[in-house]
Amino acid sequence: MTSPADRYAAARAAQEHPATAAFAAMQRFQLDPFQIEGCHALERGNSVLVAAPTGAGKTIVGEFAIHLAMSTPGDKAFYTTPMKALSNQKFRELVEVYGADQVGLLTGDVNINGSARIVVMTTEVLRNMIYAGSRALDGLRFVIMDEVHYLADRFRGAVWEEVIIHLPQSVRLVSLSATVSNAEEFGDWLDTVRGGTEVIVSETRPVPLEQHVLVRDDLLPLFDDRAGIATAQVNQELLRIRSFGGANYERNRSAQQYVSGRHAGAQAKRPHRGGKRPVRSANVRRIERLDRPQVVDLLERANLLPAIFFIFSRVGCDSAVTQVRRSGLRLTTVEERREIRAIVEDRVRTLRDEDLAVLGYWEWLDNLERGVAAHHAGLLPAFKEVVEELFRLRLLKVVFATETLALGINMPARTVVLERMEKFNGEARVAITSGEYTQLTGRAGRRGIDVEGHAVVQWTEGMDPQAVAALASRRTYPLNSSFRPTYNMAVNLLDRFGRNRSREILESSFAQFQADRAVVGLARSVREAETSLEGYLASMTCDRGDFTEYSGIRRELSDLEKKNRADQQAPRAVRDKRLQKIEGLRRAMQRHACHRCPDRETHARWAERYWKLKRETDRTRRQIENRTGTVARVFDRVLDVLAEVGYVQGEGAELSLTDAGRTMQRIYGERDLLVVESLRRGLWDGLDGPSLAAMACALVFEPRRDEGSVDPRDLPRGRFRIAWERTQELWAELDDLEHDNRLPGSERPSAGLAGAMHAWARGSSLDAVLEDADMAAGDFVRWAKQTIDLLDQLSIVALDAETARTARVALDGVRRGIVAYSSM
C-alpha cells in the first residue's frame, strides 16, 4: 500500500511530466527512479547521460526519446550502436513496436529503409552522414548513443567524439554508458560542447548479484554476509583454504546439499552462515577442478541455468562444447529440441548445403539441440545470431563465450561462470580489470524472471579471494578519451570550418577537456611550489653575497663530479674537458663571497631543498606546456603532412583543399592517406576485380601478432604483385613523412589474406578459401565485409573511371555466399 504522500507525489510528477507518465504506463515493468529521472530530463528539453550497470534498463531512456520524436510529426530519432550485431538486435526490437515502415537500418553492409523516421545505425555511419551533409539529418531531433563508453576504444573511439562535437546543436543527445567512475567529468564535457546535459548515475542492479567461488564441487559465497553489506568481508573459509596454498581442502558436504538448500525457494537462507566448515590440516586431498560437463551438471541440479561461461579463448569455447557433447549431457526437452531445429532451419535456409557442410552445420545443430553452444568472433555471423536468439528464448541452457559477448548484446543469463581471472591480451597473460569483471558478471540475472543473478568464479591454483573480492566490489572504471585527428577528419573540418575554427573545435574534444582538467591540478601544484620556493629563498639569504648563485655553482659542480665518476669509459678528450670544467667551478666556488660565510652549510641545506623543488616545478611546467593544446598541435602536424603531399594549399589560416583533399573527404579508415595517394598515383590502375579485392583486403587486414611475413609466392600473380610492391614503397615513404612531422605513423600493411580474398572474389569454393586462409569462417566474413566497405568507397571516389568500375566488379565478387548472408 502506498501512502497518501507517495500517491500525491506520483500524481504531481505525472501532471508535470505527462509524456513520461504515458510512456511509463505502456511498459511491462514499473520504471526505476533513474529511468524516470532520465525521461524527465528529456521531457524538459535537455540532453542526458545515463550511466548504469549492464542489464539495469538504461535503454528505456533511449526508447523514450524515440517515443517523443514519434509523438511529433516530422521529427526523427537515430539510434547508434558500436556493433552491427547490436544494431540488428535493436532494429528488430523497434520494428516490433513501431512497424517495419517506420524503422530503418544502416550498418555499412545493410541498408534498409534509410529514410525512415527511426533509423538504427553504427556510429561510423552517422559520422559519415554528418561529414557528407546528408539530407537525412533534416528533422533529426534525438540521437541515442548506446554504449557511449566505447569512445575509450583506441581504434574506433574518436568516432564517438566526432559525432558528439559535430551534431547540430538542436539535436538532443541521449548517451547511455556502463557505470564509469568519472561519469560526472564526462557529463561536464557533454554539457560544455552540447549544452543542457543532465547526468544520471545509478549503481543499483535491478536483479541483485550473488557472488560464489566454486571449490571442487562446492559453491561457497565470496562474501561473509554476516558482517553486513557495507563491510563486504571475504568469506573466512576461502581465506583458510588459501592458507593451505590453495591446494588442500576437505569438503564436508556436497554441492547438491548446498545449492538445494540455497535455492529451494526465493527466500531460502544460505547454509553455513552460522558456522564454519572444518578444514583439516592432515590427510587432506588436493583441490581438483571439476571438468566442464560436471560444472554444467552441478548448475543444472542447482537450478542455476541458463548460464554463460566466459572463456577467454575461441579454442577453449569450442573445446568446452565438444566436452559437454561427449559427456552425453542433454539439457533440453523433446519439445525444445523440435523448436530449436525449426528456428535454425528457417534462419539458414538461404545458405548452400555444401557451405553448411564446410561450416560444421550438423555438429553445430546437434550441440544446439542439446542446449549448448559457443559464441565468439570466429563463428559465422549467421550462426552467432541464431545462438543469441535461442538463448533469449531460453531454449539454449549453456553458452561458452569469449568476452565479446559482454559488449551490450541482450543475452542475460541466470548465472555467469568465470573459469579464470586472467586472459591473454595479445602479448601476455594479464589479470582482468574490475571494469571487465563488472561487464562480464553484468550478464547474470534476468529482470522479471530471476530473483537474483549468480556469478561463479572457479577456484584455481594460487587464487587470492581478497583480489577477487576487490574486483567484485569496485564496479566502476574510468572513461578516458582516445581521440586523435585523422587525415579524413582534418580535410572535412578544414573544408567546413577553416583552420582556426577547426582548431577551436578540436580543443573542445573530451581528450583536450581531460588534459586541461589535469592541467588545473598541475597548475595548482606549481602555485603551491612557488610559495615554498619563496620561503626557501628567504631562509638561504646570505649577507655576504648571492647564495642562489653560489649554491648553483655547488650544485653544478656536484652533478659534474658524479657524472665523471660514473662515466669512466668516456674518451680521454671528453674526460679531460670535463675535468677542466670541474677545476674551473671549484675555483669559482672558492672565490665566491658566500664560501666564507660561517652559516654557509645551514644556507646550503635550504638551497638543496630549493633546487630540488625547483627542478620538480620546472618539470611540472613542461608538462603543462605539453598538455595545453595537444589535440590542436596534432591537427597542425596532420595539416603539415597533407600540405607536403598536396592535399591542402595556402598559408597559415588561409588553407584550402585541393582536388586530392576533396577525394580524401570520402575515404574513411585507418589507411585513408595511403588509399587516396595510391589512387592519385594510379598504382592500382589496370588491376582486375579479384586483384583489386585482394589489394583492398591487404589495406584493411590486421594480422595476428604471431603471424610471420607473407611468402611472395603466395601472393596473387600478375599485375597485383607489381601494384603491391609499389603500394608498400608508398607506405614506407608516407611513414617516413609522418615521423618527420612527429606523428606516430601506421603499421605496415599485410597481404596475409590477399591470396584467399583473391580466390574468393574469383569464385573459389568456401572450403578451399578457408583452407587457404587458415581462418575461421566468422573471421573471414568480418574481413570480407571490411573489404567490401573499402571497395564501395573506391567505386565512388576512384579518379580513374576504369578503376571505379573494377571496384564495383570486385565488390560483387566478394559479396556472395556466406558473406552476402543477412538475417535482416
mmCIF file of N, CA, C and O in Angstrom, residues 11 38 80 87 112 173 199 203 244 301 383 464 503 509 559 595 640-641 784 815:
data_model
loop_
_atom_site.group_PDB
_atom_site.id
_atom_site.type_symbol
_atom_site.label_atom_id
_atom_site.label_comp_id
_atom_site.label_asym_id
_atom_site.label_seq_id
_atom_site.Cartn_x
_atom_site.Cartn_y
_atom_site.Cartn_z
ATOM 1 N N ALA A 11 1.185 11.661 -8.487
ATOM 2 C CA ALA A 11 0.209 12.396 -9.290
ATOM 3 C C ALA A 11 0.780 13.725 -9.771
ATOM 4 O O ALA A 11 0.566 14.125 -10.923
ATOM 5 N N GLY A 38 15.730 10.133 -16.031
ATOM 6 C CA GLY A 38 16.234 10.345 -17.384
ATOM 7 C C GLY A 38 15.138 10.798 -18.331
ATOM 8 O O GLY A 38 15.346 11.700 -19.166
ATOM 9 N N THR A 80 22.259 4.882 -32.362
ATOM 10 C CA THR A 80 23.570 4.399 -32.800
ATOM 11 C C THR A 80 24.125 3.370 -31.820
ATOM 12 O O THR A 80 23.917 3.467 -30.603
ATOM 13 N N SER A 87 23.132 -3.322 -33.571
ATOM 14 C CA SER A 87 22.222 -2.581 -34.454
ATOM 15 C C SER A 87 21.119 -3.501 -34.967
ATOM 16 O O SER A 87 19.935 -3.126 -34.976
ATOM 17 N N ILE A 112 18.461 -0.682 -45.062
ATOM 18 C CA ILE A 112 17.022 -0.954 -45.068
ATOM 19 C C ILE A 112 16.284 0.317 -44.668
ATOM 20 O O ILE A 112 16.484 0.841 -43.565
ATOM 21 N N LEU A 173 20.949 14.833 -27.251
ATOM 22 C CA LEU A 173 21.771 13.632 -27.205
ATOM 23 C C LEU A 173 21.399 12.791 -25.986
ATOM 24 O O LEU A 173 21.303 13.315 -24.867
ATOM 25 N N VAL A 199 23.238 14.653 -15.883
ATOM 26 C CA VAL A 199 23.964 13.401 -15.623
ATOM 27 C C VAL A 199 23.191 12.585 -14.597
ATOM 28 O O VAL A 199 22.877 13.073 -13.511
ATOM 29 N N GLU A 203 23.990 2.946 -9.581
ATOM 30 C CA GLU A 203 24.851 1.783 -9.365
ATOM 31 C C GLU A 203 24.054 0.615 -8.816
ATOM 32 O O GLU A 203 24.615 -0.366 -8.336
ATOM 33 N N PHE A 244 46.282 -22.844 2.962
ATOM 34 C CA PHE A 244 46.936 -24.118 2.676
ATOM 35 C C PHE A 244 47.585 -24.100 1.295
ATOM 36 O O PHE A 244 47.841 -25.135 0.709
ATOM 37 N N ARG A 301 21.464 -29.068 -11.665
ATOM 38 C CA ARG A 301 20.825 -29.613 -10.464
ATOM 39 C C ARG A 301 20.502 -28.517 -9.459
ATOM 40 O O ARG A 301 19.572 -28.639 -8.670
ATOM 41 N N PHE A 383 25.403 -17.795 -37.631
ATOM 42 C CA PHE A 383 25.338 -18.757 -36.534
ATOM 43 C C PHE A 383 25.283 -18.033 -35.182
ATOM 44 O O PHE A 383 24.562 -18.446 -34.272
ATOM 45 N N ASP A 464 43.653 -15.709 -5.066
ATOM 46 C CA ASP A 464 43.564 -14.879 -3.866
ATOM 47 C C ASP A 464 42.131 -14.372 -3.731
ATOM 48 O O ASP A 464 41.696 -13.509 -4.504
ATOM 49 N N ARG A 503 40.620 24.291 -35.253
ATOM 50 C CA ARG A 503 41.456 24.125 -34.063
ATOM 51 C C ARG A 503 40.619 24.337 -32.801
ATOM 52 O O ARG A 503 40.773 23.613 -31.814
ATOM 53 N N SER A 509 37.362 18.870 -27.695
ATOM 54 C CA SER A 509 37.221 17.413 -27.587
ATOM 55 C C SER A 509 37.346 16.970 -26.132
ATOM 56 O O SER A 509 37.908 17.684 -25.291
ATOM 57 N N ASP A 559 77.004 17.727 -9.592
ATOM 58 C CA ASP A 559 76.472 16.911 -10.692
ATOM 59 C C ASP A 559 77.571 16.463 -11.647
ATOM 60 O O ASP A 559 77.602 15.312 -12.102
ATOM 61 N N HIS A 595 81.312 31.661 0.145
ATOM 62 C CA HIS A 595 82.068 30.472 0.521
ATOM 63 C C HIS A 595 82.666 30.621 1.918
ATOM 64 O O HIS A 595 82.922 29.620 2.611
ATOM 65 N N ASP A 640 50.330 19.678 -41.896
ATOM 66 C CA ASP A 640 51.655 19.810 -42.494
ATOM 67 C C ASP A 640 51.947 18.658 -43.451
ATOM 68 O O ASP A 640 52.490 18.858 -44.547
ATOM 69 N N VAL A 641 51.568 17.447 -43.038
ATOM 70 C CA VAL A 641 51.747 16.282 -43.915
ATOM 71 C C VAL A 641 50.897 16.446 -45.170
ATOM 72 O O VAL A 641 51.362 16.229 -46.297
ATOM 73 N N ALA A 784 36.063 -9.812 -44.989
ATOM 74 C CA ALA A 784 35.429 -9.632 -46.301
ATOM 75 C C ALA A 784 34.501 -8.422 -46.285
ATOM 76 O O ALA A 784 34.451 -7.644 -47.248
ATOM 77 N N ARG A 815 30.991 -10.045 -52.351
ATOM 78 C CA ARG A 815 29.695 -10.101 -51.664
ATOM 79 C C ARG A 815 28.834 -11.229 -52.235
ATOM 80 O O ARG A 815 27.909 -10.998 -53.011
#
